[in-house]
Coordinates of C-alpha atoms in Angstrom, one line a residue:
M300 CA -4.9 -23.4 -9.9
D301 CA -1.1 -22.9 -10.1
N302 CA 1.4 -25.6 -9.1
Q303 CA 2.7 -23.5 -6.2
S304 CA -0.8 -23.5 -4.5
R305 CA -1.2 -27.2 -5.1
E306 CA 2.2 -27.9 -3.5
Y307 CA 1.5 -25.8 -0.5
G308 CA -1.9 -27.4 0.1
Q309 CA -0.6 -31.0 -0.3
A310 CA 2.6 -30.5 1.6
N311 CA 0.9 -28.9 4.7
F312 CA -2.3 -31.0 4.8
S313 CA -1.0 -33.2 7.7
L314 CA 0.3 -30.3 9.8
P315 CA -1.6 -29.1 12.8
H316 CA -4.5 -26.9 11.7
D317 CA -8.0 -25.8 12.4
V318 CA -11.0 -25.0 10.2
V319 CA -11.9 -21.4 9.7
P320 CA -15.5 -20.5 8.5
L321 CA -15.6 -18.0 5.6
P322 CA -17.8 -14.9 5.7
S323 CA -18.6 -15.5 2.0
Q324 CA -19.7 -19.1 2.8
G325 CA -17.8 -20.0 -0.4
I326 CA -20.6 -18.7 -2.7
F327 CA -18.1 -16.8 -4.8
Y328 CA -15.7 -19.7 -5.3
K329 CA -15.8 -22.6 -7.8
N330 CA -15.2 -25.1 -5.0
K331 CA -18.1 -23.6 -2.9
K332 CA -16.2 -24.3 0.4
K333 CA -17.8 -22.7 3.4
S334 CA -14.7 -23.2 5.5
I335 CA -11.0 -23.8 4.9
K336 CA -8.1 -25.5 6.7
V337 CA -5.6 -23.0 8.2
G338 CA -2.4 -23.8 10.0
Y339 CA -1.1 -22.2 13.2
L340 CA 1.7 -19.7 13.2
T341 CA 5.1 -21.3 13.9
A342 CA 8.7 -20.2 14.6
T343 CA 9.3 -20.4 10.9
D344 CA 6.5 -17.9 10.3
E345 CA 8.1 -15.6 12.8
N346 CA 11.0 -15.1 10.3
L347 CA 8.4 -13.9 7.8
L348 CA 6.7 -11.6 10.3
M349 CA 9.9 -10.0 11.4
A350 CA 11.1 -9.4 7.9
G351 CA 8.0 -7.5 7.0
G352 CA 7.7 -6.0 3.5
D353 CA 4.8 -5.4 1.2
D354 CA 4.5 -9.1 0.3
M355 CA 4.5 -10.3 4.0
T356 CA 0.7 -10.9 4.2
P357 CA 0.2 -12.7 0.9
N358 CA 3.2 -14.9 1.5
L359 CA 2.0 -15.7 5.0
L360 CA -1.4 -16.7 3.7
R361 CA 0.1 -18.9 1.0
T362 CA 1.9 -20.9 3.6
K363 CA -0.9 -21.1 6.2
I364 CA -4.0 -22.0 4.0
Y365 CA -4.0 -25.7 3.5
E366 CA -6.4 -25.9 0.5
P367 CA -4.9 -27.1 -2.8
D368 CA -7.9 -25.9 -4.8
L369 CA -8.1 -22.4 -3.5
R370 CA -5.5 -19.6 -4.3
V371 CA -5.1 -16.8 -1.9
E372 CA -5.3 -14.3 -4.8
D373 CA -8.8 -15.6 -5.7
M374 CA -10.3 -15.1 -2.2
L375 CA -12.4 -12.2 -1.2
E376 CA -10.9 -9.6 1.1
G377 CA -13.4 -10.4 3.9
D378 CA -12.4 -14.1 3.9
V379 CA -8.7 -13.1 3.9
E380 CA -9.4 -10.9 7.0
A381 CA -11.1 -13.9 8.7
V382 CA -8.0 -16.0 8.2
L383 CA -5.7 -13.2 9.5
I384 CA -7.8 -12.8 12.6
F385 CA -7.6 -16.6 13.2
L386 CA -3.8 -16.6 12.9
R387 CA -3.5 -13.6 15.2
N388 CA -5.9 -14.9 17.9
T389 CA -4.5 -18.4 18.0
A390 CA -0.9 -17.1 18.2
F391 CA -1.2 -14.0 20.4
G392 CA -4.7 -13.9 21.9
P393 CA -7.7 -11.8 21.0
E394 CA -6.5 -8.6 22.7
M395 CA -5.4 -5.8 20.4
E396 CA -4.0 -2.5 21.6
L397 CA -4.9 0.7 19.7
T398 CA -3.6 4.2 19.9
L399 CA -6.5 6.6 19.2
T400 CA -7.2 10.3 19.6
D401 CA -9.8 11.7 22.0
P402 CA -12.1 13.9 19.8
S403 CA -12.8 16.2 22.8
T404 CA -9.2 16.9 23.9
R405 CA -7.3 15.9 20.7
K406 CA -4.9 14.0 22.9
P407 CA -3.8 10.4 22.1
F408 CA -4.7 7.5 24.3
K409 CA -4.3 3.8 24.3
T410 CA -7.1 1.3 24.6
T411 CA -7.6 -2.5 24.1
V412 CA -10.2 -4.2 22.0
L413 CA -11.1 -7.9 21.7
L414 CA -11.2 -9.7 18.4
D415 CA -12.7 -13.0 19.7
Q416 CA -16.4 -12.3 19.1
L417 CA -16.9 -11.2 15.5
T418 CA -20.2 -10.8 13.6
I419 CA -20.4 -11.6 9.9
L420 CA -22.0 -8.9 7.9
Q421 CA -24.3 -10.3 5.3
G422 CA -26.2 -8.3 2.7
Q423 CA -28.0 -9.2 -0.4
Q424 CA -27.6 -12.7 -1.7
P425 CA -25.6 -12.8 -4.9
N426 CA -26.5 -14.7 -8.1
E427 CA -25.6 -18.3 -8.4
D428 CA -22.4 -17.3 -10.3
G429 CA -21.3 -15.1 -7.5
T430 CA -22.3 -11.8 -9.1
F431 CA -24.7 -9.0 -8.3
T432 CA -27.1 -7.4 -10.8
T433 CA -28.7 -4.0 -10.4
T434 CA -29.9 -1.0 -12.3
L435 CA -27.9 2.1 -11.7
P436 CA -30.0 5.1 -10.4
K437 CA -28.7 7.8 -12.7
S438 CA -27.9 6.2 -16.1
Q439 CA -30.5 3.4 -15.7
T440 CA -27.9 1.0 -17.0
T441 CA -28.2 -2.6 -15.9
V442 CA -24.8 -3.8 -14.6
K443 CA -23.5 -7.1 -13.4
F444 CA -20.6 -6.8 -11.0
T445 CA -18.6 -8.9 -8.5
P446 CA -16.5 -8.2 -5.4
M447 CA -12.8 -7.7 -6.1
T448 CA -10.6 -10.6 -5.2
Y449 CA -7.6 -10.2 -2.9
G450 CA -5.3 -10.6 -5.9
E451 CA -7.1 -7.8 -7.8
I452 CA -6.8 -5.5 -4.7
L453 CA -3.1 -6.1 -4.6
E454 CA -2.8 -5.6 -8.4
N455 CA -4.6 -2.2 -8.1
Q456 CA -2.3 -1.2 -5.2
R457 CA 0.7 -1.9 -7.3
A458 CA -0.7 0.0 -10.2
A459 CA -1.4 3.0 -8.0
D460 CA 2.1 2.9 -6.5
S461 CA 3.6 3.0 -10.0
Y462 CA 2.2 6.4 -10.8
P463 CA 4.7 9.2 -10.5
A464 CA 4.3 11.9 -7.8
G465 CA 2.0 14.7 -8.8
R466 CA -0.2 12.5 -11.1
V467 CA -3.7 11.7 -10.2
V468 CA -4.1 8.0 -9.5
P469 CA -7.4 6.7 -11.0
K470 CA -8.3 4.6 -8.0
V471 CA -12.0 4.7 -8.6
T472 CA -11.9 3.7 -12.3
L473 CA -9.3 1.0 -11.6
R474 CA -11.7 -0.5 -9.0
L475 CA -14.7 -0.3 -11.3
Q476 CA -12.9 -2.0 -14.1
K477 CA -12.3 -5.0 -11.8
E478 CA -15.8 -5.0 -10.4
I479 CA -18.1 -4.5 -13.5
I480 CA -18.2 -7.5 -15.8
E481 CA -21.3 -6.7 -17.8
T482 CA -23.4 -3.6 -18.9
N483 CA -26.8 -3.9 -20.4
G484 CA -26.0 -7.5 -21.3
S485 CA -22.7 -6.8 -23.0
T486 CA -19.5 -8.3 -21.7
D487 CA -17.2 -6.5 -24.2
K488 CA -14.4 -5.1 -22.1
G489 CA -14.0 -2.1 -24.5
E490 CA -17.6 -1.1 -24.1
I491 CA -17.4 -1.6 -20.3
A492 CA -14.3 0.6 -20.1
K493 CA -15.9 3.3 -22.2
F494 CA -19.0 3.2 -20.0
I495 CA -16.9 3.5 -16.8
E496 CA -15.1 6.5 -18.1
S497 CA -18.3 8.4 -18.6
M498 CA -20.3 7.0 -15.7
P499 CA -22.2 9.6 -13.7
I500 CA -20.6 10.1 -10.3
A501 CA -23.9 9.2 -8.6
D502 CA -23.8 5.7 -10.2
S503 CA -20.1 5.3 -9.2
K504 CA -21.0 6.1 -5.5
F505 CA -24.0 3.8 -5.7
I506 CA -21.8 0.8 -6.7
R507 CA -19.3 1.6 -4.0
K508 CA -22.1 1.8 -1.3
F509 CA -23.7 -1.3 -2.7
M510 CA -20.5 -3.3 -2.3
E511 CA -19.9 -1.9 1.2
D512 CA -23.4 -3.1 2.2
N513 CA -23.4 -6.4 0.5
E514 CA -19.9 -7.8 0.2
P515 CA -19.6 -10.5 3.0
R516 CA -17.0 -9.7 5.7
L517 CA -16.5 -9.5 9.4
D518 CA -17.7 -6.5 11.4
M519 CA -14.5 -4.9 12.5
K520 CA -16.1 -1.9 14.2
R521 CA -15.6 -1.5 18.0
I522 CA -17.0 1.0 20.5
V523 CA -14.4 2.2 23.1
M524 CA -14.6 4.8 25.8
T525 CA -12.3 7.8 25.6
P526 CA -10.6 9.4 28.6
S527 CA -13.1 12.3 28.4
G528 CA -16.0 9.8 28.8
E529 CA -17.3 9.7 25.2
R530 CA -18.2 6.6 23.2
L531 CA -16.0 6.3 20.1
T532 CA -16.6 4.0 17.2
V533 CA -13.3 2.7 15.6
N534 CA -12.7 0.3 12.7
V535 CA -9.9 -2.2 13.4
G536 CA -7.5 -2.2 10.4
F537 CA -5.2 -4.8 8.9
G538 CA -2.1 -2.6 8.4
V539 CA 1.5 -3.5 9.2
D540 CA 0.9 -3.3 12.9
F541 CA -1.7 -6.1 12.9
F542 CA 1.1 -8.6 13.6
R543 CA 4.2 -6.5 14.1
P544 CA 3.6 -5.1 17.6
F545 CA 4.7 -8.5 18.9
F546 CA 8.2 -8.1 17.5

């Protein structure tokens, strides 16, 4: 734990806050906390929201999570999303307006969804150390892997942004290098990197689907009615407009 995280947690411990349950139930963290203390948005935070920028979300989380032994960068994405929804709901209410396209008419329309009743998606229980173990269907390789942390996701995004225009960004292999920590009992990073480079695409897709099905997170899918009378399933995202429409 770095000094900055400790200072945030200790300095804000006495400020008004609530307890937010984590979709992961803390299984993937050393402290095993199933819930964390999170502060409410204030006028000071409004400065940060209005400024925007790529680092707005991580900076906001660092100031609002009152846990000295848990870094934002070490949290799972599903837990980060749970905190962001808490901050938004307690500050602005659960209503969120979306601009969508009617599939029948191809015309845009606005609709409102509620983020107050959210279901936690739970899949296969991980190992005690917060990892998953499985045998890949094509290569029959036994791999141990773990969900990417929020910090690793940000790191991969920065790496992808650094590639010059026209070059292929290796998003798939960058993700696999963060997720896979062991192959056939070996934790040698060189061997793992070599395996990833030659991994059959069927195995790569298997791992991606496995993580989609088993990484704990909130169900952000909503069903809305289009102007033409169709039921449309949408996935609520956490882009720049998650907070910014209020400013």
